[in-house]
Backbone as ProteinMPNN parsed JSONL, in Angstrom:
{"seq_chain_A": "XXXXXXXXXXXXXXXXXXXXXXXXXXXXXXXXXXXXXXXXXXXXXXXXXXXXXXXXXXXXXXXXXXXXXXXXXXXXXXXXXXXXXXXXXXXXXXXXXXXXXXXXXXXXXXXXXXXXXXXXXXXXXXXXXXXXXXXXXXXXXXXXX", "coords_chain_A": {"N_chain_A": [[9.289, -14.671, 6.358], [12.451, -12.858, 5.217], [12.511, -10.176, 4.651], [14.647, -8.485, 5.719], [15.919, -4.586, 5.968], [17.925, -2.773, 4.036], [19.687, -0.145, 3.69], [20.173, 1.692, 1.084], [20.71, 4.325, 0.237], [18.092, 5.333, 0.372], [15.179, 3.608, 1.992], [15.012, 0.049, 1.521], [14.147, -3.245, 1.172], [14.324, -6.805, 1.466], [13.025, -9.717, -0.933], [10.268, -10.581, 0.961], [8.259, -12.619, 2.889], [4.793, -13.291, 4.281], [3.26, -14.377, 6.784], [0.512, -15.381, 8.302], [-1.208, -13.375, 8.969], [-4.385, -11.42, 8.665], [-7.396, -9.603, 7.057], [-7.607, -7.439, 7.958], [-5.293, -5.814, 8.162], [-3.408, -3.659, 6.928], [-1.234, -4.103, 4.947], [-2.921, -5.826, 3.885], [-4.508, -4.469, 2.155], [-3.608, -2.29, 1.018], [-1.994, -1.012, -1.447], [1.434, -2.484, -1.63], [4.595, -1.451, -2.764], [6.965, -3.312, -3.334], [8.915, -6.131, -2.799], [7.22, -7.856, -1.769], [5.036, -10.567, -0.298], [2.047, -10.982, 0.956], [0.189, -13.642, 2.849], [-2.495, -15.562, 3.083], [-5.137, -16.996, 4.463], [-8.357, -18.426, 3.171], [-11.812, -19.661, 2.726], [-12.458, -20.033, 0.018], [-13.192, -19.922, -3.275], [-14.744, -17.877, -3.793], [-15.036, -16.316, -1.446], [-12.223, -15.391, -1.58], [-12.103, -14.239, -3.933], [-13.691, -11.986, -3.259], [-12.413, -10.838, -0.967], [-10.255, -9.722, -1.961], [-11.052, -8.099, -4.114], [-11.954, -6.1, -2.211], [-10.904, -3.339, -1.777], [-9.64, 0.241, -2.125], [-7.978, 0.422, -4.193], [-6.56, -1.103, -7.336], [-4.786, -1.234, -9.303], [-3.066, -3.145, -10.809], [-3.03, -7.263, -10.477], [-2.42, -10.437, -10.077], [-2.765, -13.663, -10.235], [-1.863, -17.186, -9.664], [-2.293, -21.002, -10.785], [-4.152, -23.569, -11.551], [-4.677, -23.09, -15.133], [-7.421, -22.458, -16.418], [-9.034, -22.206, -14.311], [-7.584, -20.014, -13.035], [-8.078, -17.895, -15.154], [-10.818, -17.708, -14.937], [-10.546, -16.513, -12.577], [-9.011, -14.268, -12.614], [-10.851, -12.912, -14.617], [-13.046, -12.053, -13.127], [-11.33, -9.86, -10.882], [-11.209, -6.753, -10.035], [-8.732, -4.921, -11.395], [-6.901, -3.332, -13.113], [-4.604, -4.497, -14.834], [-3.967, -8.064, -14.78], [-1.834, -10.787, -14.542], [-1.346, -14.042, -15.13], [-0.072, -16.758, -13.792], [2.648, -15.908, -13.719], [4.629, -13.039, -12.395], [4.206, -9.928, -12.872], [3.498, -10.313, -15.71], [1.541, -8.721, -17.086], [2.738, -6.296, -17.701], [5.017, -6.687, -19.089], [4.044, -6.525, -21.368], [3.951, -4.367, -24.192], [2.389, -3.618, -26.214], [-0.123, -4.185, -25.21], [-3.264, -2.549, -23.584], [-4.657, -1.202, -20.266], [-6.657, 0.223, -17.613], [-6.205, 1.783, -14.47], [-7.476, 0.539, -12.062], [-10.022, 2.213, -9.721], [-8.167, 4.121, -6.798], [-5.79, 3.49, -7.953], [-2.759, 4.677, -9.884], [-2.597, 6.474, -12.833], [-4.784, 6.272, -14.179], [-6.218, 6.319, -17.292], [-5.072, 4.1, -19.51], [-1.733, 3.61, -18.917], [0.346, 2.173, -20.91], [1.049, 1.004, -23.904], [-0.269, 1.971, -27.318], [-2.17, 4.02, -26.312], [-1.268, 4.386, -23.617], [1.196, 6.515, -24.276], [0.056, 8.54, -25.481], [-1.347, 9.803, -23.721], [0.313, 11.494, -22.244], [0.298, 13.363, -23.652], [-1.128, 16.594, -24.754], [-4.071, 17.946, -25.913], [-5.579, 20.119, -27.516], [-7.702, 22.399, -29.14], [-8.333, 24.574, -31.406], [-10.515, 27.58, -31.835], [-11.318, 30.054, -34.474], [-12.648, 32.883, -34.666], [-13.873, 34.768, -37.45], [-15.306, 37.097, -38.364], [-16.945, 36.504, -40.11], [-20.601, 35.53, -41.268], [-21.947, 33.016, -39.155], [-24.031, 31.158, -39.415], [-24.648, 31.46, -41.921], [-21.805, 31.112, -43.859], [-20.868, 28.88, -42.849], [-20.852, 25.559, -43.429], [-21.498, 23.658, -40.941], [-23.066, 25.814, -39.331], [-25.633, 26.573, -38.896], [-25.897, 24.287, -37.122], [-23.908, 24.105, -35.058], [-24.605, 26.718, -34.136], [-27.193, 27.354, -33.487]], "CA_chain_A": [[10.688, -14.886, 6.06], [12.978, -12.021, 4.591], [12.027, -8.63, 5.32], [15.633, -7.528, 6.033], [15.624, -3.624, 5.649], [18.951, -2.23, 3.624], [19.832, 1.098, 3.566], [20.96, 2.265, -0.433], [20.078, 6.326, 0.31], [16.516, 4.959, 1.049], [14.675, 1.94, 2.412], [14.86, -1.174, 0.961], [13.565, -4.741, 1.647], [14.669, -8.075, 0.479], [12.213, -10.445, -0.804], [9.801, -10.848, 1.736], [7.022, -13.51, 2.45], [4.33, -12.653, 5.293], [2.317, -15.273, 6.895], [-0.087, -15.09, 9.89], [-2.271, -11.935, 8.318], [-5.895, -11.408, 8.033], [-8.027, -8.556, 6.304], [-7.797, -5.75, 8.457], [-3.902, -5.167, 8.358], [-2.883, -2.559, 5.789], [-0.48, -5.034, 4.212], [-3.834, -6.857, 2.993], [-5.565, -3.646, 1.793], [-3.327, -1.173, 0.695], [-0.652, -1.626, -2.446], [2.497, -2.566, -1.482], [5.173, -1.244, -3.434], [8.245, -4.205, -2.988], [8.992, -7.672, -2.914], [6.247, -8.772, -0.76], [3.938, -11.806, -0.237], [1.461, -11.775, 2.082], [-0.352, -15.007, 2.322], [-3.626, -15.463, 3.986], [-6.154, -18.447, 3.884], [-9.823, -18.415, 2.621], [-12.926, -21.001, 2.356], [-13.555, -20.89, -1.199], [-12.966, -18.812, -4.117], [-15.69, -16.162, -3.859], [-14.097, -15.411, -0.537], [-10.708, -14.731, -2.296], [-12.115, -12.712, -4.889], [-14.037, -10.847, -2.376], [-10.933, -10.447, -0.201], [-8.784, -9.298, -3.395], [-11.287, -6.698, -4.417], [-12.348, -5.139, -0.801], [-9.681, -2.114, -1.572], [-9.95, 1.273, -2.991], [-6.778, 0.388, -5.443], [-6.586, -1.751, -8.255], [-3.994, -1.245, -10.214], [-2.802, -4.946, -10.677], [-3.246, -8.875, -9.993], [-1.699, -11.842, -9.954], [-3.118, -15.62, -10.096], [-1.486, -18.23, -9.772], [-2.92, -21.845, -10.273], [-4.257, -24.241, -13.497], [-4.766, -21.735, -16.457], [-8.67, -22.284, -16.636], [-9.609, -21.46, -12.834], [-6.844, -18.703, -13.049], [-8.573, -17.65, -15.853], [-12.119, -17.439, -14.065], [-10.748, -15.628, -11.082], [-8.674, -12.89, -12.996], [-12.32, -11.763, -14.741], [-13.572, -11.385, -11.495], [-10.768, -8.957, -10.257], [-10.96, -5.67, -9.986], [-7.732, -4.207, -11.677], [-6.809, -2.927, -14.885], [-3.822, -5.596, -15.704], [-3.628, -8.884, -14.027], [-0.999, -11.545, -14.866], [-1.459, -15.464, -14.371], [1.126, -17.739, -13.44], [3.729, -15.121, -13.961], [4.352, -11.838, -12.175], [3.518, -8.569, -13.959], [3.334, -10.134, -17.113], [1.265, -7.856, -18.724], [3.265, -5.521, -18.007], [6.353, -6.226, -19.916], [3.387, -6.429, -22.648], [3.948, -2.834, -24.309], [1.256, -3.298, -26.991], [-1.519, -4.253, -23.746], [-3.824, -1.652, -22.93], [-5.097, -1.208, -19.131], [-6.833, 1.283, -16.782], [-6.261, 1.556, -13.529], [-9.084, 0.551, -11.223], [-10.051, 2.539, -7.902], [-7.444, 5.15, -6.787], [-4.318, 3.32, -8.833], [-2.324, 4.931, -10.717], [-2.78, 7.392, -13.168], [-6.434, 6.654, -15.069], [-6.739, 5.554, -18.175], [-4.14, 3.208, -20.147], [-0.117, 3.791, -18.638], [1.23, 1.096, -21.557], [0.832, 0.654, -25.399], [-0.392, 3.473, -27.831], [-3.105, 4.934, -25.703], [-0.065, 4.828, -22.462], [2.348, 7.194, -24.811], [-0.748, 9.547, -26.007], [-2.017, 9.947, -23.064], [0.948, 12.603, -22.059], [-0.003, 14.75, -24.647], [-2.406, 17.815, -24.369], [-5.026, 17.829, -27.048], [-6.128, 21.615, -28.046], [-8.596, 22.576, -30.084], [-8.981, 26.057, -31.299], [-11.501, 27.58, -32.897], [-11.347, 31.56, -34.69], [-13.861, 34.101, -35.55], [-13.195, 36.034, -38.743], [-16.056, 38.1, -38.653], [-18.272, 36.476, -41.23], [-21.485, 34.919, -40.661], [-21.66, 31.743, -39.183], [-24.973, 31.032, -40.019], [-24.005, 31.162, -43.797], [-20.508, 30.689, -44.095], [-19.837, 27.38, -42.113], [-21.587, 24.105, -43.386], [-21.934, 23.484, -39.783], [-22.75, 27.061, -39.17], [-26.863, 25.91, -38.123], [-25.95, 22.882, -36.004], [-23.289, 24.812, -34.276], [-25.064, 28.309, -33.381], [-28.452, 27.481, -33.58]], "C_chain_A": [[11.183, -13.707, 5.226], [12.569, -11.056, 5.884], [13.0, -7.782, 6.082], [15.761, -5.834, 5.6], [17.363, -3.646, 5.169], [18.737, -0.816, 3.445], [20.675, 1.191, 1.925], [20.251, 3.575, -0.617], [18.485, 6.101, 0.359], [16.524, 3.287, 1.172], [14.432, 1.301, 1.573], [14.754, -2.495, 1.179], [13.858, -6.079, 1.007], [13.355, -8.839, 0.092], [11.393, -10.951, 0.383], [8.181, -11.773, 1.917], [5.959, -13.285, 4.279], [3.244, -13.519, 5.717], [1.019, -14.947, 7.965], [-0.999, -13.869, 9.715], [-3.484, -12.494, 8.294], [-5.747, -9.736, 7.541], [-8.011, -7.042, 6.866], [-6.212, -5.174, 7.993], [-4.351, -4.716, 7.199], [-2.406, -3.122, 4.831], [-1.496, -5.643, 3.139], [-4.944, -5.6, 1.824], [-4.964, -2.407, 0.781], [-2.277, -1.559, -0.33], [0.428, -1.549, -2.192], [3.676, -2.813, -2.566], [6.834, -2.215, -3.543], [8.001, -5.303, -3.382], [8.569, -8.145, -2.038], [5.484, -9.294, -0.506], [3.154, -11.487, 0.859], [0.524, -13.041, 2.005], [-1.481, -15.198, 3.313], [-4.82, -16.554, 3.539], [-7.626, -17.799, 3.809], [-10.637, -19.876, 2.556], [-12.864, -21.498, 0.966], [-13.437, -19.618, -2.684], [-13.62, -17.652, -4.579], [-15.451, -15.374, -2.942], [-13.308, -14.448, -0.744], [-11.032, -13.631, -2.913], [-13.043, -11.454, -4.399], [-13.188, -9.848, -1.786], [-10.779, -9.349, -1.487], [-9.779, -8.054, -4.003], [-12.009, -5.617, -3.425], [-11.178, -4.211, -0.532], [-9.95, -1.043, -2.186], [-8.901, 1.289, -4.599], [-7.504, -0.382, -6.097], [-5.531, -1.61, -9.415], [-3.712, -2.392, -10.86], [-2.99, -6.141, -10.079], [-2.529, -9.793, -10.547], [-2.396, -12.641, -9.287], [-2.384, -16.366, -10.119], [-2.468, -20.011, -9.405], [-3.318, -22.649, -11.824], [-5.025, -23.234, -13.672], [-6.272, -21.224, -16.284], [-9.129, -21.991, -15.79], [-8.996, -20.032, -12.655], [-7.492, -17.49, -13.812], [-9.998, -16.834, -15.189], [-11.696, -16.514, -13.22], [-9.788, -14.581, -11.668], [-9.885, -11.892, -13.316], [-13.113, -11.162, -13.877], [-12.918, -10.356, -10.928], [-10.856, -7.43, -10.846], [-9.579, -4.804, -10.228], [-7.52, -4.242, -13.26], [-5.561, -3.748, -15.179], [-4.038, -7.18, -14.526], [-3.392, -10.019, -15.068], [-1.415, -12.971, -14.166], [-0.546, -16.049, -14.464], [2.644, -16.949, -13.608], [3.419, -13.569, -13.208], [4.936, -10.627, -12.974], [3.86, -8.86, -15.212], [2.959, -9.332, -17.7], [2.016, -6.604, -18.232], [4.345, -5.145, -18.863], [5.424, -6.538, -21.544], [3.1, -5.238, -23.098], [3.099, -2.632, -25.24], [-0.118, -3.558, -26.015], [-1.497, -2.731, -23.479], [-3.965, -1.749, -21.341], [-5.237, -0.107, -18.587], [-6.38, 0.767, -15.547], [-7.13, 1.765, -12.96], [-9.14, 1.689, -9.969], [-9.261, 4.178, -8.02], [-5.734, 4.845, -7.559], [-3.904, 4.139, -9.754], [-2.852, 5.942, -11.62], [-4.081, 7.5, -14.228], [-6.258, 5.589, -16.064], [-5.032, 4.893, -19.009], [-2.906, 3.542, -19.772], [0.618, 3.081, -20.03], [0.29, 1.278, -22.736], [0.339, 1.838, -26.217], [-1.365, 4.831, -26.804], [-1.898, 5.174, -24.07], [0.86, 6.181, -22.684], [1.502, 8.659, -24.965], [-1.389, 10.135, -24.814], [-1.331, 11.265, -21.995], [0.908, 13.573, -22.754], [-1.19, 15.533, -24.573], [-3.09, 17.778, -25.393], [-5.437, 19.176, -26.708], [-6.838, 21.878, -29.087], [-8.654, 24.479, -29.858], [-9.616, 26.411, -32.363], [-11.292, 29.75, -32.98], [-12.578, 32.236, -35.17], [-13.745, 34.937, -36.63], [-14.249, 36.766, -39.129], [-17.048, 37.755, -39.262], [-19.734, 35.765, -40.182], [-21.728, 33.625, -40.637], [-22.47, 30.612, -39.46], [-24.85, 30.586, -41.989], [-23.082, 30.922, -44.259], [-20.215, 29.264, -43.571], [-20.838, 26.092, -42.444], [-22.411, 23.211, -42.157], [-22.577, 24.491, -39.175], [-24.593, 26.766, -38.306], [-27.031, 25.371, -37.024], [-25.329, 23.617, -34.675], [-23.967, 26.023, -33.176], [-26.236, 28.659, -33.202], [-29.003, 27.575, -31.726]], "O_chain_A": [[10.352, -13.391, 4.375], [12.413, -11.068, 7.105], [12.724, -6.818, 6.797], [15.644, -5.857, 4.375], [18.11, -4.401, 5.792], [17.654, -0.367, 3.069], [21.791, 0.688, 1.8], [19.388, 3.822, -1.46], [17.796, 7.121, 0.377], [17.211, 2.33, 0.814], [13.658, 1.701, 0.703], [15.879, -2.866, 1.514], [13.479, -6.237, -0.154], [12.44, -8.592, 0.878], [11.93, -11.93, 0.901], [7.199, -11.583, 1.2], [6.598, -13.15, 5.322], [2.221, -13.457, 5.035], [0.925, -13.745, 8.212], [-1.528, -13.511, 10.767], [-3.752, -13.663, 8.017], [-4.797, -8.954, 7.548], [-8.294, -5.947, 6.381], [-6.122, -4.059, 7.479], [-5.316, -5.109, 6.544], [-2.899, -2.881, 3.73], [-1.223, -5.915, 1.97], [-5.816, -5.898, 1.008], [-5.639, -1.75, -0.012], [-1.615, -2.548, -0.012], [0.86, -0.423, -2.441], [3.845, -3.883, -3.152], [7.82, -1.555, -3.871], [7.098, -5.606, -4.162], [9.25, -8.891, -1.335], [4.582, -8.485, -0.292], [3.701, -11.777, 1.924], [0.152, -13.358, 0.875], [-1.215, -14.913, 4.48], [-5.225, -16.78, 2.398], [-7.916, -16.747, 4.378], [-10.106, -20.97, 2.365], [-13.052, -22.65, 0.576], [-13.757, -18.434, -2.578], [-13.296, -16.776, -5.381], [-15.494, -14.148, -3.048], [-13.346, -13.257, -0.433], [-10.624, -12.482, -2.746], [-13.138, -10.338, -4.91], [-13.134, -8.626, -1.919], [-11.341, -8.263, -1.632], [-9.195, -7.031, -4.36], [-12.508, -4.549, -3.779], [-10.555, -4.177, 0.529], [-10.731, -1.299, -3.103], [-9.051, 1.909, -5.652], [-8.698, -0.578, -5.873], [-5.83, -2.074, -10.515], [-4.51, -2.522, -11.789], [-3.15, -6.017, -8.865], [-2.068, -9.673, -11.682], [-2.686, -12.553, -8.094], [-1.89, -16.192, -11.233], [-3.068, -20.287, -8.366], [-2.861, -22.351, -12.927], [-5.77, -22.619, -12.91], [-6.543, -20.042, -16.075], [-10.041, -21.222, -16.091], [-9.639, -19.065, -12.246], [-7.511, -16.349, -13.351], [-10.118, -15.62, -15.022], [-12.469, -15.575, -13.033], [-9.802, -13.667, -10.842], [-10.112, -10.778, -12.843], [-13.692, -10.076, -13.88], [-13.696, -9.631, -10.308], [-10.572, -7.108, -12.0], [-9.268, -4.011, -9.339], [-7.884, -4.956, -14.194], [-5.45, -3.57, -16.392], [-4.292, -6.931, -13.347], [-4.112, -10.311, -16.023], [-1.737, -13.086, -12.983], [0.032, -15.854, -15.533], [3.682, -17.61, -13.596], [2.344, -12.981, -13.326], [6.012, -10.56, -13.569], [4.426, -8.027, -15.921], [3.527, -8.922, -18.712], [1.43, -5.649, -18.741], [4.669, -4.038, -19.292], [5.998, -6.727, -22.617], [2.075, -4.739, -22.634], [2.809, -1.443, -25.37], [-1.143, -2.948, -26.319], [-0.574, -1.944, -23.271], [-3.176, -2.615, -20.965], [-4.362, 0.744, -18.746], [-6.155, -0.434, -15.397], [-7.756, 2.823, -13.017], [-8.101, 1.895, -9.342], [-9.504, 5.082, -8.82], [-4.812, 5.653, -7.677], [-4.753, 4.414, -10.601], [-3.836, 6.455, -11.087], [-4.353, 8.484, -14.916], [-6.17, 4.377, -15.866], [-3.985, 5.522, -18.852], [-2.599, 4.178, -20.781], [1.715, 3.608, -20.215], [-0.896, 1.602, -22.667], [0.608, 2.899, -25.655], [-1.216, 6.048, -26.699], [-1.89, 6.298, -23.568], [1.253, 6.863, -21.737], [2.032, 9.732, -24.676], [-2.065, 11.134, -25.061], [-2.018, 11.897, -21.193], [1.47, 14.636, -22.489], [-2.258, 14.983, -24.304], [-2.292, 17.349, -26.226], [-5.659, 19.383, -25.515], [-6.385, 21.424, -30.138], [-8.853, 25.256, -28.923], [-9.524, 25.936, -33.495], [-11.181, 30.526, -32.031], [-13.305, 31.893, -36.102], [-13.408, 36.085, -36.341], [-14.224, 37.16, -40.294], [-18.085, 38.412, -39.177], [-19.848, 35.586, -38.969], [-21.779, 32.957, -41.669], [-22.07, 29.469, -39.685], [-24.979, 29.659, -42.789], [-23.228, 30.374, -45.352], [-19.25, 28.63, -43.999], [-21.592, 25.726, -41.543], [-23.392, 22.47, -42.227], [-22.831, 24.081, -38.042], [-24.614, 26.795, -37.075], [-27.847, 25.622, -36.138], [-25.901, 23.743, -33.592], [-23.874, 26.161, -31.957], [-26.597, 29.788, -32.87], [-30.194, 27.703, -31.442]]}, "name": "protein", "num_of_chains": 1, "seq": "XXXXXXXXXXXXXXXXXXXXXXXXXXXXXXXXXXXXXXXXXXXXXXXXXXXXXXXXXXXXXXXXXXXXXXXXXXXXXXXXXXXXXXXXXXXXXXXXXXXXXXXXXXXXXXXXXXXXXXXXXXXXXXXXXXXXXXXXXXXXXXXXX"}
């Protein structure tokens, strides 16, 4: 249901819900960037969380279901945030850390102090002033030995 395309200077999709899928399509494998459900049945919940981490991504997850099974089957997933009963909670959580798993996203933490620091270049420089480093530097042994 949905899946009307709009044109606003690129493609755009209404809420869309996608039934009738298995594991091979793309849809089930690859991260889809929109408002889109696909929905696909399973035996048993080691299935699911098989399914759900047979991808090279990981960026994010979403559970839905009572708290304490939700619970169980987020630790199992393979992604650096995943939200239960709500979608992308942790994301509007700006003190939450998270990597991204697989090929998601950009590595290590996007969100909270390590998200902000993580655009910054770290440099280290080090000078020679001629003396000896052996005798002059406290470290001067450990270093040049």
């Amino acid at each position: 249901t949905g899946g009307e395309i709009i044109d606003h200077g690129g493609l755009w999709c209404l809420p869309t819900v996608v039934t009738g899928v298995d594991h091979q399509m793309l849809l089930m494998r690859e991260e889809t960037f929109g408002p889109v459900l696909p929905v696909m049945r399973f035996q048993d919940e080691d299935e699911a969380v098989a399914l759900a981490n047979d991808t090279v991504y990981g960026l994010s997850a979403e559970v839905c279901g009572p708290i304490d099974r939700a619970r169980h089957i987020a630790a199992r997933l393979n992604a650096g945030g995943v939200s239960i009963n709500r979608w992308l909670n942790h994301i509007g959580m700006r003190s939450l850390e998270q990597d991204s798993f697989g090929y998601s996203g950009f590595g290590h933490s996007r969100i909270g102090r390590e998200g902000f620091l993580r655009f910054h270049k770290r440099k280290s420089i080090v000078a020679y002033d001629g003396g000896d480093p052996e005798k002059d530097s406290p470290m001067g042994r450990a270093a040049f030995s």
